[in-house]
Structures are given as C-alpha cells and as structure tokens.
C-alpha cells in the first residue's frame, strides 16, 4: 500500500466497531496505559476480533490513533505493522504485544522513539473517555492576501539559545537588551517566544501558558511599551516538537487567544502534525486553516510557517497566509550546518519577495560555536538571501564584535532592500562563490565567499553584477567607498567580503 493510500485508509479506519460480544483472542478488548513514556504518549490500545479477522489501534497523545496493519497472533503475541514517519528506509515498523499476568506489554518504534509500555484492562467507558477526537481539516480555500512583512522580519527568538528553558523574566530581559544594545534601532523588532511556554487547556479548551508565564497580556504590554513586537509559537499537531500542547482541534480558538493576549507573530511548527498531514494537500490545508484563523482575528499577526521546506512550501506559503517559511530542518551553531543551509538549502529565489520570504532559520551569531569570520559569512549569506534575521543568542551577552556584525546598517539594508530580491550565486570556482543581489537604488550587492579552509585571493568583476563597467564600490562591512574594484580580494578561510557596486 502506498503511503498516501494508507493515510487515507488509516483515517477512514479510525472508527472501529465496538468490541465483539465474544472475544476471539486474548488481546481483545480495551487496554489502558497510564505511565507510558511521553513520546508518543500511548494512552490506550483497542483490539477487536471476529472470526479470523483482527482489527485494532493504539491511541497516542502525539499522533492520535495508530491503526494496526495486518494484525495477527503468532506464538502467543499480537503482531502488527504501523505506519512510521521521518524514516524513508522504514515507512512501516513491526510492533508486538505480549500478555503476562493479565497485563499487556506493547513494544514498537516510531521515528527515533522506542515504544515499550505496559497496559491493564479497561472498560468501554474508559475507552470513550480516552478516545482521540479527530479534527476534520477544512478544504483549501482561496489564497489569503497579505499586507504584512514588506521586508524580511527581523528580531530575536528564544529557541537557539534557551530551547524550552524560557520564561517571562528572560523574555522581558531580551526586550530590554534589544533596546539598550541598539539592536532595536538597527531594525530588530520581534521578540519571539518559541516552544516551551504552553500549559494545559482550561475547561473551555482555552490554552493556558505554563507557570513560567504568569500573565501573557502583561508580558506583551511590556514588550510593546518598548517599541517592539512579540511573537508566540504553536503546532498544527496535538503536540509541539518539545512535547507541549499544540493547536490540533483548537486552531481558531488558539488564534483568538494569541490575538487577545496581544501577540504580533506566530511560528507554526509542523511537529506531530506531520503524522496527520503527510502530503502537500493536507499540509497546505492545515497551514491555511491557521492562516485564515489569524486573519479572522483582525489583528496583524505575521504567520511564520515551519514545516522544514517540505512540498515546495515557497510555491504556496503566501497563499495560505504565510509571510515566511522555513526552507530546512534546524540550524545548529557550527559552520558546516550553517553553510549547508545558507549556500544550498535557502529556498528558491523565485518564491521570495515583499510579503513572502524564504526563511533559512534563526541566526546563531553570538552563540559561540563559530569564528568571527564564520559568523560574518552567516550574516552576509542571510542578508544576500533576504532571509528573515532572527537573532538566536542571549542578547544580554552580545560582545562588541557580534554587535558590530548584527547592527551593520549597510548589511542590514541589503537584507531589508525594498525590492526584495533574493540574491543567488552567479559564479562558483572551487571553494569560492560569488553572489549577486540587485538593489532598489540601482546598485548590485555582491558577496564573495570562501568556503575553503585556507585563505584565498579572488577578483570580483563588473560581469558578476551583470554590468559592463563599475563607477562606484562600497565595502559594506567597512563602509569604505572606492571608484572601482580592486584587482583582487583576500578572503579568510570560511570568510566573506560584501560590497555594493554601481554601474557606469
Ligand atoms: C523544531 C523547529 C525549531 C524549534 C523547535 C522547538 O521543529 O524547527 O526551530 O522551533 O522545533 O521544539
């Protein structure tokens, strides 16, 4: 069975027939799991058999019901296959259930997680209470028009430095540091809370923050009072990537909550949603559902799509209401990963432009894992790519060197150029790459990258900028201007040179 066909049948099979009056296997019935590991959070197993035909499913917090494929009893064990995710080599995994002293032991694997959980017999009533409520996906509606993010969003996000160890006090401290360091005045505006803020839903289903965030309205007011904007994070799945409550089944309600609290930006991260939305059609519909819900709040909330660049997101990200969309999996604070994303996985330039940007992921500048030259390359690449500039370090600990990289107004102006053209490589020569990005004032930004591990000398030419001759060159990192290009530039290992040239 193909994945897509299986996904369709799995959804259709979610409604199981009630337990047969006479159980045919020792596994028939409802089994409850109270202490299963949090991921994928097995809560229940249901097995029904009629004659030789066995049906069953395992209910989980992350993925809802996992349908048993081809369940059969072999050597006293119940064996079945289950759909897997994120593993091309193993689209399905073999699971097994054994019985011992009236308890079942369920073992299997999904993604990178080994499942090993022990369950006890439950009643049909208990099964009803634990049943996963499947949320139907609305059809893909008309494209959503966006007026936000005329230039790539700039700001800060908590994930790269703090992961889920984020709280109200730290967010306030970041807002203060953004102002006192001059980062706000350099153009950085959003202070974004990533994963880890969520608590539980109240009796009406309204999502509450956890106790690290005692008062969301007070927090957004604090950030707004400093001339900044503030962002929040959720997932179309039941669980976020760090295992917190997602928006599955509560999409419109959560959009209203975020608007009511005063948020200006939402990062919507696929996470467990990839189980429910495994193809282009369903992913689009799930993102559009939130895009439309955000628009319906009437509040200008920037919508950041995080589905790791799947299904050519750049070609439909705008239509579902997005202003930026991640082009890859996660960045890490090392040259290899940063360079792989920045040079090779930063999205199709044809998809980028005002109100819609390829997001090469948050910056690592200032986190300590790269050299000054490597961080200069990071900033140069992101600016040449018109990528959003979301800092990812502890703003209270910005060294003068990092501050200079992050606040260089010439470099920021290239990223924020109103023409919104995403630059790209125009020449590659061994480990050297030349990139060009036409600017609104008629100049062309050129970047010269040395991807090698030895210093290298290399010339830029007018042709690199699509020009016949050059009348002015500005070195964007130093600000110095000259009438023409030098014979060559010496670029340090993993380093970059960035200039803007005018023809004439
Ligand atoms: C990842 C995402 C990261 C971060 C993390 C939070 O899926 O790509 O940027 O948001 O989840 O759990």
Short mmCIF file of C-alpha atoms and ligand atoms in Angstrom, two decimals:
data_model
loop_
_atom_site.label_atom_id
_atom_site.label_comp_id
_atom_site.label_asym_id
_atom_site.label_seq_id
_atom_site.Cartn_x
_atom_site.Cartn_y
_atom_site.Cartn_z
CA UNK A 1 0.00 0.00 0.00
CA UNK A 2 1.39 3.43 -0.81
CA UNK A 3 1.84 5.97 1.96
CA UNK A 4 -0.89 8.26 0.64
CA UNK A 5 -3.36 5.44 0.17
CA UNK A 6 -2.52 4.12 3.59
CA UNK A 7 -3.02 7.55 5.18
CA UNK A 8 -6.48 7.70 3.64
CA UNK A 9 -7.47 4.22 4.81
CA UNK A 10 -5.98 4.83 8.24
CA UNK A 11 -8.17 7.88 8.70
CA UNK A 12 -11.21 6.00 7.46
CA UNK A 13 -10.48 3.14 9.83
CA UNK A 14 -10.38 5.33 12.91
CA UNK A 15 -13.94 4.42 13.83
CA UNK A 16 -13.65 0.85 14.98
CA UNK A 17 -16.55 -1.48 15.50
CA UNK A 18 -17.47 -1.97 19.18
CA UNK A 19 -15.84 -4.94 20.91
CA UNK A 20 -17.32 -8.22 19.75
CA UNK A 21 -19.56 -9.94 22.26
CA UNK A 22 -17.29 -12.97 22.41
CA UNK A 23 -13.63 -12.23 22.38
CA UNK A 24 -11.68 -14.37 19.96
CA UNK A 25 -8.14 -13.55 21.06
CA UNK A 26 -6.69 -12.98 24.49
CA UNK A 27 -5.87 -9.46 23.34
CA UNK A 28 -9.43 -8.45 22.55
CA UNK A 29 -10.78 -5.50 24.47
CA UNK A 30 -9.59 -2.19 25.82
CA UNK A 31 -6.16 -1.76 27.41
CA UNK A 32 -5.20 1.40 29.26
CA UNK A 33 -1.72 2.82 29.66
CA UNK A 34 -1.16 5.33 32.43
CA UNK A 35 2.60 5.58 32.66
CA UNK A 36 3.77 5.30 29.08
CA UNK A 37 6.77 7.46 28.11
CA UNK A 38 5.66 10.95 27.00
CA UNK A 39 6.60 10.41 23.34
CA UNK A 40 4.43 9.26 21.59
CA UNK A 41 2.36 9.01 24.78
CA UNK A 42 0.43 5.74 24.42
CA UNK A 43 -2.87 6.07 26.30
CA UNK A 44 -4.86 3.09 25.07
CA UNK A 45 -4.96 0.01 22.87
CA UNK A 46 -8.16 -1.45 21.45
CA UNK A 47 -8.42 -4.86 19.80
CA UNK A 48 -11.49 -6.49 18.28
CA UNK A 49 -11.68 -9.79 16.50
CA UNK A 50 -14.38 -11.53 14.55
CA UNK A 51 -13.58 -14.95 13.23
CA UNK A 52 -10.05 -14.78 11.94
CA UNK A 53 -10.21 -11.06 11.34
CA UNK A 54 -8.49 -8.86 13.92
CA UNK A 55 -8.71 -5.07 13.99
CA UNK A 56 -7.03 -2.72 16.36
CA UNK A 57 -5.46 0.60 17.09
CA UNK A 58 -3.13 2.22 19.58
CA UNK A 59 -4.09 5.70 20.75
CA UNK A 60 -1.32 8.19 21.42
CA UNK A 61 -1.07 11.81 22.54
CA UNK A 62 1.28 12.77 19.71
CA UNK A 63 -0.30 11.04 16.76
CA UNK A 64 -3.81 10.14 17.84
CA UNK A 65 -4.88 6.64 16.76
CA UNK A 66 -2.27 4.45 15.11
CA UNK A 67 -4.11 1.79 13.13
CA UNK A 68 -2.81 -1.77 13.35
CA UNK A 69 -1.95 -3.01 9.88
CA UNK A 70 -2.34 -6.74 9.30
CA UNK A 71 -2.68 -7.68 12.98
CA UNK A 72 -2.24 -11.40 13.67
CA UNK A 73 -1.45 -13.66 16.61
CA UNK A 74 1.84 -15.53 16.31
CA UNK A 75 3.42 -17.61 19.08
CA UNK A 76 1.15 -16.07 21.67
CA UNK A 77 1.94 -12.49 20.63
CA UNK A 78 -0.15 -9.99 18.77
CA UNK A 79 1.96 -8.74 15.88
CA UNK A 80 1.12 -5.82 13.62
CA UNK A 81 2.71 -3.22 11.39
CA UNK A 82 2.31 0.51 11.98
CA UNK A 83 2.93 3.47 9.75
CA UNK A 84 6.20 5.22 10.60
CA UNK A 85 7.38 8.77 9.94
CA UNK A 86 10.66 10.53 9.11
CA UNK A 87 12.33 7.35 8.00
CA UNK A 88 12.43 6.63 4.29
CA UNK A 89 14.07 3.27 4.91
CA UNK A 90 11.31 2.15 7.26
CA UNK A 91 7.94 3.58 6.19
CA UNK A 92 6.36 0.92 8.40
CA UNK A 93 7.53 -0.70 11.63
CA UNK A 94 6.68 -4.06 13.19
CA UNK A 95 5.06 -3.78 16.65
CA UNK A 96 4.23 -6.59 19.07
CA UNK A 97 2.08 -7.14 22.13
CA UNK A 98 2.67 -9.81 24.73
CA UNK A 99 0.47 -10.87 27.64
CA UNK A 100 1.72 -11.53 31.14
CA UNK A 101 -0.32 -11.84 34.35
CA UNK A 102 -3.27 -10.01 32.89
CA UNK A 103 -1.19 -7.07 31.59
CA UNK A 104 -0.09 -6.30 28.06
CA UNK A 105 3.35 -5.17 27.06
CA UNK A 106 3.34 -3.10 23.87
CA UNK A 107 6.61 -2.73 22.00
CA UNK A 108 7.37 -0.94 18.78
CA UNK A 109 9.11 2.02 17.27
CA UNK A 110 8.05 5.26 15.71
CA UNK A 111 10.53 7.75 14.26
CA UNK A 112 13.51 7.58 16.62
CA UNK A 113 11.47 6.54 19.64
CA UNK A 114 11.32 3.01 21.01
CA UNK A 115 7.92 2.32 22.48
CA UNK A 116 7.76 -0.04 25.45
CA UNK A 117 4.65 0.36 27.59
CA UNK A 118 2.62 -1.79 29.95
CA UNK A 119 -1.18 -1.61 29.99
CA UNK A 120 -4.04 -3.04 32.00
CA UNK A 121 -7.59 -3.98 31.09
CA UNK A 122 -10.09 -1.12 30.84
CA UNK A 123 -13.77 -0.71 30.16
CA UNK A 124 -15.62 0.58 27.13
CA UNK A 125 -16.45 3.66 29.23
CA UNK A 126 -12.76 4.30 29.87
CA UNK A 127 -12.10 3.85 26.16
CA UNK A 128 -14.67 6.50 25.37
CA UNK A 129 -13.07 8.92 27.80
CA UNK A 130 -9.66 8.39 26.22
CA UNK A 131 -10.84 8.42 22.61
CA UNK A 132 -8.86 10.79 20.42
CA UNK A 133 -11.06 13.45 18.87
CA UNK A 134 -10.21 13.59 15.20
CA UNK A 135 -10.38 17.18 13.90
CA UNK A 136 -11.57 17.36 10.29
CA UNK A 137 -9.45 19.53 8.02
CA UNK A 138 -11.29 22.24 6.11
CA UNK A 139 -10.94 22.29 2.31
CA UNK A 140 -8.22 24.52 0.88
CA UNK A 141 -9.90 27.91 0.49
CA UNK A 142 -8.97 30.85 -1.71
CA UNK A 143 -5.49 32.39 -1.42
CA UNK A 144 -5.15 34.77 1.53
CA UNK A 145 -3.88 38.24 0.61
CA UNK A 146 -1.15 39.55 2.90
CA UNK A 147 -0.06 43.08 3.61
CA UNK A 148 2.46 42.21 6.33
CA UNK A 149 6.25 41.82 6.17
CA UNK A 150 7.02 44.04 3.19
CA UNK A 151 10.65 43.29 4.10
CA UNK A 152 12.03 40.18 5.86
CA UNK A 153 11.06 40.16 9.56
CA UNK A 154 13.88 40.98 12.00
CA UNK A 155 14.04 40.17 15.68
CA UNK A 156 15.00 37.54 18.18
CA UNK A 157 13.72 34.08 19.02
CA UNK A 158 14.26 32.07 22.18
CA UNK A 159 14.94 28.61 20.73
CA UNK A 160 18.58 28.56 19.62
CA UNK A 161 19.93 29.75 22.96
CA UNK A 162 17.32 28.77 25.52
CA UNK A 163 15.39 25.86 23.96
CA UNK A 164 12.44 25.21 26.28
CA UNK A 165 14.14 26.92 29.25
CA UNK A 166 12.37 30.16 28.57
CA UNK A 167 10.28 32.26 30.94
CA UNK A 168 8.58 35.62 31.34
CA UNK A 169 11.57 37.21 33.05
CA UNK A 170 14.00 36.19 30.29
CA UNK A 171 11.68 37.44 27.55
CA UNK A 172 11.42 40.81 29.31
CA UNK A 173 15.20 40.90 29.73
CA UNK A 174 15.62 40.26 25.98
CA UNK A 175 13.27 43.13 25.17
CA UNK A 176 15.26 45.42 27.47
CA UNK A 177 18.57 44.28 25.99
CA UNK A 178 17.26 44.74 22.46
CA UNK A 179 16.61 48.38 23.27
CA UNK A 180 19.71 49.16 25.38
CA UNK A 181 22.13 47.50 22.94
CA UNK A 182 20.85 49.49 19.99
CA UNK A 183 19.56 46.35 18.25
CA UNK A 184 16.02 47.70 18.14
CA UNK A 185 17.18 50.89 16.49
CA UNK A 186 19.20 48.85 13.99
CA UNK A 187 15.91 47.27 12.85
CA UNK A 188 15.28 44.25 15.08
CA UNK A 189 11.66 44.33 16.23
CA UNK A 190 10.20 40.93 17.14
CA UNK A 191 10.83 39.26 20.48
CA UNK A 192 9.61 35.72 19.84
CA UNK A 193 8.81 33.02 22.35
CA UNK A 194 9.45 29.63 20.75
CA UNK A 195 8.47 26.22 22.15
CA UNK A 196 8.03 25.71 25.89
CA UNK A 197 5.56 28.36 27.04
CA UNK A 198 2.40 26.20 26.89
CA UNK A 199 0.44 24.84 29.81
CA UNK A 200 -2.89 22.98 29.64
CA UNK A 201 -6.28 23.88 28.24
CA UNK A 202 -8.99 25.03 30.60
CA UNK A 203 -12.48 23.51 30.74
CA UNK A 204 -13.49 25.56 27.69
CA UNK A 205 -10.49 24.43 25.72
CA UNK A 206 -8.67 27.75 26.03
CA UNK A 207 -4.93 27.17 26.03
CA UNK A 208 -3.17 28.47 29.12
CA UNK A 209 0.51 29.33 29.49
CA UNK A 210 2.57 27.25 31.94
CA UNK A 211 3.65 28.69 35.27
CA UNK A 212 6.78 30.23 33.77
CA UNK A 213 4.48 32.72 32.03
CA UNK A 214 2.13 34.03 34.72
CA UNK A 215 0.49 36.79 32.67
CA UNK A 216 0.71 36.84 28.88
CA UNK A 217 -1.16 40.14 28.49
CA UNK A 218 1.21 41.87 30.90
CA UNK A 219 4.18 40.40 29.01
CA UNK A 220 3.02 41.57 25.58
CA UNK A 221 2.27 45.03 27.04
CA UNK A 222 5.78 45.18 28.50
CA UNK A 223 7.35 44.36 25.15
CA UNK A 224 5.05 46.72 23.22
CA UNK A 225 5.88 49.56 25.61
CA UNK A 226 9.47 49.32 24.42
CA UNK A 227 8.57 49.91 20.80
CA UNK A 228 8.87 46.21 20.00
CA UNK A 229 6.60 43.42 18.80
CA UNK A 230 6.18 39.98 20.28
CA UNK A 231 5.74 36.50 18.85
CA UNK A 232 4.48 33.12 20.02
CA UNK A 233 4.70 29.52 18.84
CA UNK A 234 2.38 26.57 18.21
CA UNK A 235 1.87 23.50 16.04
CA UNK A 236 -0.94 22.16 13.84
CA UNK A 237 -0.43 18.82 15.59
CA UNK A 238 -1.60 17.78 19.06
CA UNK A 239 1.97 18.11 20.40
CA UNK A 240 4.79 20.52 19.60
CA UNK A 241 8.27 19.23 18.88
CA UNK A 242 9.26 19.58 22.54
CA UNK A 243 6.06 17.77 23.58
CA UNK A 244 3.90 20.72 24.62
CA UNK A 245 0.23 21.24 23.76
CA UNK A 246 -0.32 22.03 20.07
CA UNK A 247 -3.29 23.62 18.33
CA UNK A 248 -4.80 20.45 16.83
CA UNK A 249 -8.59 20.66 17.15
CA UNK A 250 -8.33 24.22 18.56
CA UNK A 251 -6.97 26.20 15.63
CA UNK A 252 -9.42 29.11 15.53
CA UNK A 253 -9.66 29.19 19.32
CA UNK A 254 -5.86 29.45 19.69
CA UNK A 255 -5.63 32.16 17.03
CA UNK A 256 -8.16 34.17 19.03
CA UNK A 257 -6.24 33.55 22.24
CA UNK A 258 -2.96 34.71 20.71
CA UNK A 259 -4.64 37.84 19.32
CA UNK A 260 -6.37 38.51 22.62
CA UNK A 261 -3.09 38.26 24.52
CA UNK A 262 -1.60 40.81 22.10
CA UNK A 263 0.78 38.74 20.01
CA UNK A 264 2.03 40.01 16.65
CA UNK A 265 3.68 36.91 15.21
CA UNK A 266 3.05 33.17 15.21
CA UNK A 267 5.58 30.47 14.32
CA UNK A 268 3.56 27.37 13.41
CA UNK A 269 5.74 24.29 13.57
CA UNK A 270 4.56 21.05 11.94
CA UNK A 271 5.96 18.67 14.61
CA UNK A 272 3.39 15.94 15.42
CA UNK A 273 1.20 17.41 12.67
CA UNK A 274 3.38 15.55 10.18
CA UNK A 275 1.58 12.35 11.16
CA UNK A 276 -1.81 13.81 10.30
CA UNK A 277 -0.69 15.88 7.32
CA UNK A 278 1.77 13.70 5.44
CA UNK A 279 1.32 15.15 1.96
CA UNK A 280 1.21 18.50 0.17
CA UNK A 281 -2.59 18.73 0.14
CA UNK A 282 -3.09 18.16 3.87
CA UNK A 283 -0.11 20.28 4.94
CA UNK A 284 -1.35 23.20 2.84
CA UNK A 285 -4.84 22.85 4.25
CA UNK A 286 -3.62 22.70 7.83
CA UNK A 287 -1.46 25.81 7.40
CA UNK A 288 -4.21 27.65 5.60
CA UNK A 289 -6.59 26.80 8.41
CA UNK A 290 -4.39 28.73 10.83
CA UNK A 291 -3.62 31.44 8.26
CA UNK A 292 -7.33 32.11 7.84
CA UNK A 293 -7.90 31.94 11.60
CA UNK A 294 -5.20 34.52 12.21
CA UNK A 295 -6.66 36.78 9.56
CA UNK A 296 -10.12 36.42 11.09
CA UNK A 297 -8.83 37.85 14.37
CA UNK A 298 -8.40 41.19 12.62
CA UNK A 299 -5.01 41.63 14.27
CA UNK A 300 -1.93 41.91 12.04
CA UNK A 301 -0.16 38.71 13.04
CA UNK A 302 2.85 37.66 10.98
CA UNK A 303 2.49 33.96 10.14
CA UNK A 304 5.76 32.01 10.10
CA UNK A 305 5.49 28.56 8.51
CA UNK A 306 7.82 25.94 9.90
CA UNK A 307 7.39 22.67 8.02
CA UNK A 308 11.08 22.32 7.15
CA UNK A 309 10.71 23.27 3.48
CA UNK A 310 8.57 20.28 2.57
CA UNK A 311 6.36 20.09 -0.52
CA UNK A 312 7.94 23.19 -2.10
CA UNK A 313 6.44 25.43 0.55
CA UNK A 314 7.73 28.57 -1.19
CA UNK A 315 5.29 27.99 -4.04
CA UNK A 316 2.23 28.07 -1.73
CA UNK A 317 3.36 29.69 1.53
CA UNK A 318 1.86 33.05 0.64
CA UNK A 319 -1.46 31.57 -0.43
CA UNK A 320 -2.03 30.03 2.98
CA UNK A 321 -1.41 33.39 4.67
CA UNK A 322 2.31 32.98 5.42
CA UNK A 323 4.88 35.76 5.24
CA UNK A 324 7.88 33.49 5.80
CA UNK A 325 8.52 29.80 5.56
CA UNK A 326 11.43 27.72 6.74
CA UNK A 327 13.41 26.10 3.97
CA UNK A 328 15.09 23.33 6.01
CA UNK A 329 15.41 21.45 9.26
CA UNK A 330 17.10 23.12 12.20
CA UNK A 331 20.24 25.19 12.09
CA UNK A 332 22.94 24.43 14.66
CA UNK A 333 25.82 26.59 15.85
CA UNK A 334 28.55 25.22 13.58
CA UNK A 335 29.94 26.30 10.24
CA UNK A 336 29.06 23.07 8.38
CA UNK A 337 25.34 23.20 9.18
CA UNK A 338 25.07 26.96 8.74
CA UNK A 339 26.91 26.80 5.39
CA UNK A 340 24.87 23.83 4.15
CA UNK A 341 21.65 25.75 4.77
CA UNK A 342 22.90 29.15 3.66
CA UNK A 343 24.60 28.04 0.45
CA UNK A 344 22.44 25.12 -0.58
CA UNK A 345 19.09 25.00 1.19
CA UNK A 346 17.98 28.59 1.46
CA UNK A 347 14.97 28.25 -0.82
CA UNK A 348 14.10 29.09 -4.41
CA UNK A 349 14.76 32.82 -5.02
CA UNK A 350 11.78 32.94 -7.37
CA UNK A 351 9.49 32.46 -4.39
CA UNK A 352 10.87 35.34 -2.31
CA UNK A 353 9.75 38.94 -2.41
CA UNK A 354 7.77 41.55 -0.47
CA UNK A 355 5.31 39.85 1.95
CA UNK A 356 6.77 36.36 1.44
CA UNK A 357 10.27 35.19 2.38
CA UNK A 358 12.37 32.04 2.36
CA UNK A 359 13.42 31.55 5.98
CA UNK A 360 16.86 29.95 6.29
CA UNK A 361 16.26 29.65 10.07
CA UNK A 362 17.27 31.72 13.08
CA UNK A 363 20.74 33.18 13.44
CA UNK A 364 23.41 31.56 15.58
CA UNK A 365 25.59 34.69 15.68
CA UNK A 366 26.80 35.23 19.25
CA UNK A 367 26.25 31.68 20.47
CA UNK A 368 29.95 30.89 20.36
CA UNK A 369 30.22 27.89 18.03
CA UNK A 370 31.72 29.71 15.04
CA UNK A 371 34.64 32.07 14.45
CA UNK A 372 34.18 35.76 13.76
CA UNK A 373 34.81 35.14 10.03
CA UNK A 374 32.26 32.31 10.00
CA UNK A 375 29.65 34.46 11.72
CA UNK A 376 30.39 37.23 9.19
CA UNK A 377 29.68 34.68 6.45
CA UNK A 378 26.45 33.71 8.28
CA UNK A 379 25.26 37.34 8.37
CA UNK A 380 26.40 38.00 4.78
CA UNK A 381 24.62 34.91 3.46
CA UNK A 382 21.37 35.65 5.25
CA UNK A 383 21.43 39.31 4.10
CA UNK A 384 22.21 38.36 0.50
CA UNK A 385 19.35 35.83 0.68
CA UNK A 386 16.84 38.36 2.01
CA UNK A 387 16.25 35.84 4.78
CA UNK A 388 14.49 36.90 7.97
CA UNK A 389 17.06 37.99 10.58
CA UNK A 390 16.01 36.39 13.84
CA UNK A 391 18.81 36.51 16.36
CA UNK A 392 19.19 33.42 18.50
CA UNK A 393 21.66 34.32 21.24
CA UNK A 394 21.41 35.79 24.74
CA UNK A 395 21.06 39.49 23.92
CA UNK A 396 22.40 40.45 27.36
CA UNK A 397 25.72 38.91 26.39
CA UNK A 398 26.34 40.43 22.97
CA UNK A 399 30.06 41.12 22.56
CA UNK A 400 31.14 44.25 20.67
CA UNK A 401 32.28 42.08 17.72
CA UNK A 402 28.90 40.34 17.50
CA UNK A 403 27.04 43.60 17.93
CA UNK A 404 29.02 45.05 15.04
CA UNK A 405 28.08 42.07 12.84
CA UNK A 406 24.41 42.26 13.79
CA UNK A 407 23.96 46.02 13.50
CA UNK A 408 25.96 46.92 10.39
CA UNK A 409 23.48 49.21 8.68
CA UNK A 410 24.80 48.64 5.16
CA UNK A 411 24.47 44.88 5.51
CA UNK A 412 21.02 45.14 7.10
CA UNK A 413 19.96 47.46 4.27
CA UNK A 414 20.79 44.72 1.76
CA UNK A 415 18.64 42.22 3.65
CA UNK A 416 15.86 44.77 4.02
CA UNK A 417 16.09 46.17 0.49
CA UNK A 418 12.56 47.12 -0.62
CA UNK A 419 12.90 45.36 -3.99
CA UNK A 420 13.01 42.15 -2.03
CA UNK A 421 15.10 40.18 -4.50
CA UNK A 422 16.72 37.09 -3.04
CA UNK A 423 20.36 37.06 -4.12
CA UNK A 424 21.96 33.97 -5.55
CA UNK A 425 25.25 32.53 -6.72
CA UNK A 426 26.37 33.87 -10.09
CA UNK A 427 29.79 32.21 -10.17
CA UNK A 428 31.42 29.26 -8.46
CA UNK A 429 35.08 28.43 -8.71
CA UNK A 430 36.26 25.63 -6.49
CA UNK A 431 35.59 26.68 -2.92
CA UNK A 432 34.84 30.29 -3.96
CA UNK A 433 31.31 31.57 -4.62
CA UNK A 434 30.20 34.96 -5.90
CA UNK A 435 26.65 36.01 -5.17
CA UNK A 436 24.69 38.96 -6.56
CA UNK A 437 21.57 40.76 -5.32
CA UNK A 438 20.13 43.71 -7.28
CA UNK A 439 19.05 46.58 -5.01
CA UNK A 440 16.28 49.15 -5.23
CA UNK A 441 18.72 52.09 -5.66
CA UNK A 442 20.13 50.57 -8.86
CA UNK A 443 23.25 49.19 -7.19
CA UNK A 444 24.03 45.48 -7.00
CA UNK A 445 25.23 43.84 -3.81
CA UNK A 446 27.99 41.31 -4.41
CA UNK A 447 29.31 38.81 -1.92
CA UNK A 448 32.49 36.83 -2.26
CA UNK A 449 32.55 33.70 -0.13
CA UNK A 450 35.49 31.47 0.62
CA UNK A 451 34.10 28.07 1.61
CA UNK A 452 37.58 26.62 1.84
CA UNK A 453 39.78 26.15 4.87
CA UNK A 454 42.66 28.28 3.52
CA UNK A 455 42.75 31.99 2.82
CA UNK A 456 42.17 32.71 -0.89
CA UNK A 457 42.52 35.68 -3.25
CA UNK A 458 39.85 36.21 -5.83
CA UNK A 459 38.64 39.01 -8.12
CA UNK A 460 35.14 40.39 -8.46
CA UNK A 461 34.15 41.71 -11.88
CA UNK A 462 31.51 44.01 -13.30
CA UNK A 463 30.06 40.99 -15.09
CA UNK A 464 29.36 39.38 -11.72
CA UNK A 465 26.90 42.21 -11.14
CA UNK A 466 25.53 41.99 -14.70
CA UNK A 467 27.22 45.32 -15.51
CA UNK A 468 29.57 46.44 -18.26
CA UNK A 469 31.62 48.71 -16.03
CA UNK A 470 31.62 49.99 -12.48
CA UNK A 471 31.72 53.60 -11.27
CA UNK A 472 31.50 53.07 -7.52
CA UNK A 473 32.18 50.34 -4.99
CA UNK A 474 31.21 50.38 -1.36
CA UNK A 475 32.65 47.81 1.01
CA UNK A 476 29.54 47.07 3.06
CA UNK A 477 31.32 45.67 6.10
CA UNK A 478 33.68 48.67 6.45
CA UNK A 479 31.53 51.31 4.73
CA UNK A 480 34.56 52.50 2.69
CA UNK A 481 33.91 53.59 -0.88
CA UNK A 482 36.16 53.49 -3.94
CA UNK A 483 35.81 54.31 -7.64
CA UNK A 484 36.45 50.77 -8.84
CA UNK A 485 37.02 47.19 -7.83
CA UNK A 486 40.48 46.20 -6.57
CA UNK A 487 42.49 43.67 -8.53
CA UNK A 488 41.56 41.00 -6.03
CA UNK A 489 40.20 40.45 -2.55
CA UNK A 490 41.88 38.28 0.02
CA UNK A 491 39.18 36.31 1.80
CA UNK A 492 39.95 34.41 5.00
CA UNK A 493 39.05 30.73 5.39
CA UNK A 494 35.23 30.39 5.72
CA UNK A 495 35.08 34.18 5.34
CA UNK A 496 33.17 36.64 3.19
CA UNK A 497 33.54 40.02 1.50
CA UNK A 498 30.45 42.07 0.76
CA UNK A 499 30.25 45.12 -1.48
CA UNK A 500 27.65 47.17 -3.36
CA UNK A 501 28.60 48.29 -6.86
CA UNK A 502 27.13 50.90 -9.16
CA UNK A 503 27.40 50.64 -12.93
CA UNK A 504 28.63 53.41 -15.18
C1 LIG B 1 11.70 22.50 15.62
C2 LIG B 1 11.89 23.81 14.92
C3 LIG B 1 12.81 24.64 15.78
C4 LIG B 1 12.18 24.84 17.14
C5 LIG B 1 11.83 23.51 17.77
C6 LIG B 1 11.01 23.68 19.03
O1 LIG B 1 10.85 21.70 14.85
O2 LIG B 1 12.42 23.61 13.65
O3 LIG B 1 13.06 25.88 15.15
O4 LIG B 1 11.02 25.65 16.99
O5 LIG B 1 11.10 22.70 16.89
O6 LIG B 1 10.65 22.47 19.61
#
